[in-house]
Short mmCIF file of C-alpha atoms in Angstrom, two decimals:
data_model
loop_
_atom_site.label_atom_id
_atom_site.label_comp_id
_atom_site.label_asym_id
_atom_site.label_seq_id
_atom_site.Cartn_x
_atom_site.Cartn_y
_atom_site.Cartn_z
CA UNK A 1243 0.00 0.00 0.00
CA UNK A 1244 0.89 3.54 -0.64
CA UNK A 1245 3.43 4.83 2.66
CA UNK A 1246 4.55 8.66 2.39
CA UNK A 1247 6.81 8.77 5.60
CA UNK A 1248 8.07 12.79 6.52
CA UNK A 1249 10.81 13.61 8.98
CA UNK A 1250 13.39 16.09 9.19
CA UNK A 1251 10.88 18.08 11.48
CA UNK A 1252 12.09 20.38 14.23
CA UNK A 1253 12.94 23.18 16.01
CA UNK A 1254 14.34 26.11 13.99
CA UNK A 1255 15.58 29.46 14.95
CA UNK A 1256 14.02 32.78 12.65
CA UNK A 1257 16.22 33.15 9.80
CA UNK A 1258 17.27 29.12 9.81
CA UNK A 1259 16.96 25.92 7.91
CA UNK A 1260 15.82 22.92 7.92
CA UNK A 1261 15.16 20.58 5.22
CA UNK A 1262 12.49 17.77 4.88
CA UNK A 1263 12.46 14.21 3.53
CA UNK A 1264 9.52 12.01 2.56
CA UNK A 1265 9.82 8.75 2.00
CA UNK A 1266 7.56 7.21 -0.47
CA UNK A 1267 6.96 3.31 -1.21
CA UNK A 1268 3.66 1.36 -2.54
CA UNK A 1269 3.57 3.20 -5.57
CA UNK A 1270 5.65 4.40 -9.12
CA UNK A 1271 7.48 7.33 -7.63
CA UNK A 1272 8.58 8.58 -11.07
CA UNK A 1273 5.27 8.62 -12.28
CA UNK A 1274 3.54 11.17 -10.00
CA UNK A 1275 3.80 14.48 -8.92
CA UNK A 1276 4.11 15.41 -5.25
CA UNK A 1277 3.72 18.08 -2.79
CA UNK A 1278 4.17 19.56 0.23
CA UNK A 1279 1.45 20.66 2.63
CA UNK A 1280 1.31 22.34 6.03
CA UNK A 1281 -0.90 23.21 8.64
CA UNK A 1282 -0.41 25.94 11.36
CA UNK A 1283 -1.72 25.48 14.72
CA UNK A 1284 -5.43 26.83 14.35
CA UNK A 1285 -5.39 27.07 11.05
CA UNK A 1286 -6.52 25.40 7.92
CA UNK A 1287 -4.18 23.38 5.44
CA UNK A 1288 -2.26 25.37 3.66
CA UNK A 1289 -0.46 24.42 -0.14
CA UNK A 1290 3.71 24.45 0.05
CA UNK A 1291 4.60 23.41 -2.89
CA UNK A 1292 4.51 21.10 -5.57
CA UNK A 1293 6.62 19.00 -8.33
CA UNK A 1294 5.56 16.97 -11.43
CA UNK A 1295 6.88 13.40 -11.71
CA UNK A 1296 9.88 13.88 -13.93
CA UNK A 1297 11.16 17.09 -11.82
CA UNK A 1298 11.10 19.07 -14.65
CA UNK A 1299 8.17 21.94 -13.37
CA UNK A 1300 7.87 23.26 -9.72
CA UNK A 1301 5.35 25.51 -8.11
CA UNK A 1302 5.36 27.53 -5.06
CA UNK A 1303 2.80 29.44 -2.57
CA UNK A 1304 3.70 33.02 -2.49
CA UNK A 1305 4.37 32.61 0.85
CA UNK A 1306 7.46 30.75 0.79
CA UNK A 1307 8.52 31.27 -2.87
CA UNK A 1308 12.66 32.71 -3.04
CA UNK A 1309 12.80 30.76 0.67
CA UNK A 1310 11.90 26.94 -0.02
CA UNK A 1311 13.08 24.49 -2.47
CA UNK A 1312 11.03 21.47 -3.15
CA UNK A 1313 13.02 18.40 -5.25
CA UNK A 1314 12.60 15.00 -5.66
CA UNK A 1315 15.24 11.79 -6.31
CA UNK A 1316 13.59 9.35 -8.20
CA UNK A 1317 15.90 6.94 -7.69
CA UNK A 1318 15.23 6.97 -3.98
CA UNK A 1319 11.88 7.20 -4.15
CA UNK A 1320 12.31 10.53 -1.97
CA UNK A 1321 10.39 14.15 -1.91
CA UNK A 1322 12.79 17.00 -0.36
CA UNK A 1323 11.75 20.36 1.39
CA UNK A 1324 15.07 22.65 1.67
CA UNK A 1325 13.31 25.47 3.97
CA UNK A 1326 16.22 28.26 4.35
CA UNK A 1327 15.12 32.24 6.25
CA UNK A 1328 12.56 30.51 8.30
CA UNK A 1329 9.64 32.63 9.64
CA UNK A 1330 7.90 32.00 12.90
CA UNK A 1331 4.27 32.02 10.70
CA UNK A 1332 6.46 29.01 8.84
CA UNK A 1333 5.71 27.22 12.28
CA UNK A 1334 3.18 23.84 11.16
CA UNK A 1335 2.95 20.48 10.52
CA UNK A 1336 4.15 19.46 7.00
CA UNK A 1337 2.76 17.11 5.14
CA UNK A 1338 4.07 14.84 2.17
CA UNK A 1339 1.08 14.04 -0.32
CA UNK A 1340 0.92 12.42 -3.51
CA UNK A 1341 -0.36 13.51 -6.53
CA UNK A 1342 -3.57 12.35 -8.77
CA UNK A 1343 -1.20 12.08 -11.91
CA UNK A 1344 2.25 13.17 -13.04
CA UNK A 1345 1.45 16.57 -12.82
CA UNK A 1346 -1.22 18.96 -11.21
CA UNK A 1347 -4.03 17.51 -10.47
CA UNK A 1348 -5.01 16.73 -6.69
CA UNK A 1349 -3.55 14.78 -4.08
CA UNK A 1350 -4.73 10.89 -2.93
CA UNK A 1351 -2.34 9.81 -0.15
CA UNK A 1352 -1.22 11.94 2.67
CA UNK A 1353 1.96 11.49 5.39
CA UNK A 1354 1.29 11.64 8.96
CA UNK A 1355 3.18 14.79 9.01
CA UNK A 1356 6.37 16.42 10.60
CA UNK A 1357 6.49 19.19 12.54
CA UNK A 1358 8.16 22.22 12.37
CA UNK A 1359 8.52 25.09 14.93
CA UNK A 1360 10.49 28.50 14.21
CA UNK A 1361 11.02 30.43 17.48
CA UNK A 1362 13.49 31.93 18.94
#
C-alpha cells in the first residue's frame, strides 16, 4: 500500500533551515507528482509546494517562494523540502502528499506529518 513517511521536522531558529524528507513506497514514484502541505496550529491546510513526476516543473505558494526548495530523487523514491530564512508564521505540521497524476491535479495519499517550529 501507498506509505509517504516525513521527517526532518524540528525546532528552527528565525532566519534558519531545515530541510524535509519524505519517503515514499507502494507506488511508481517517477510517475507522479508530489507536494508539500502544512498546517499551522489553528489554522486550515495550507499548499507548500509542488513537483511533477519527472522534476522538470515546480510551483510555489507566495508565501514561501525565493525561501523553499522542493526536489525529488527518483531513484530513492524521496520528496525533499530545503526550507532556508525561516519565519515563525512558517511554524506547522508538514505534510508529504501524492499527486492524482504526473502533474497537477489533486492529491490521494497523505503522510502523517512532521512538525516544524520556528522560534526563537
Amino acid at each position: 500500500q501507498v506509505q509517504l513517511v516525513e521527517s526532518g521536522g524540528g525546532l528552527a531558529q528565525p532566519g534558519g533551515s531545515l530541510r524535509l524528507s519524505c519517503a515514499a513506497s507502494g507506488f511508481t514514484f517517477s510517475a507522479y507528482a508530489m507536494n508539500w502541505v502544512r498546517q499551522a496550529p489553528g489554522k486550515g491546510l495550507e499548499w507548500v509546494a509542488d513537483i511533477w513526476s519527472d522534476g522538470t516543473d515546480i510551483f510555489y505558494a507566495d508565501s514561501v517562494k525565493g525561501r523553499f526548495t522542493i526536489s525529488r530523487d527518483n531513484t530513492k523514491n524521496t520528496l525533499y523540502l530545503q526550507m532556508n530564512s525561516l519565519k515563525p508564521d512558517d511554524t506547522a505540521l508538514y505534510y508529504c502528499t501524492k499527486g492524482r497524476d504526473y502533474a497537477r491535479g489533486g492529491m490521494d495519499y497523505w503522510g502523517e506529518g512532521t512538525l516544524v517550529t520556528v522560534s526563537s
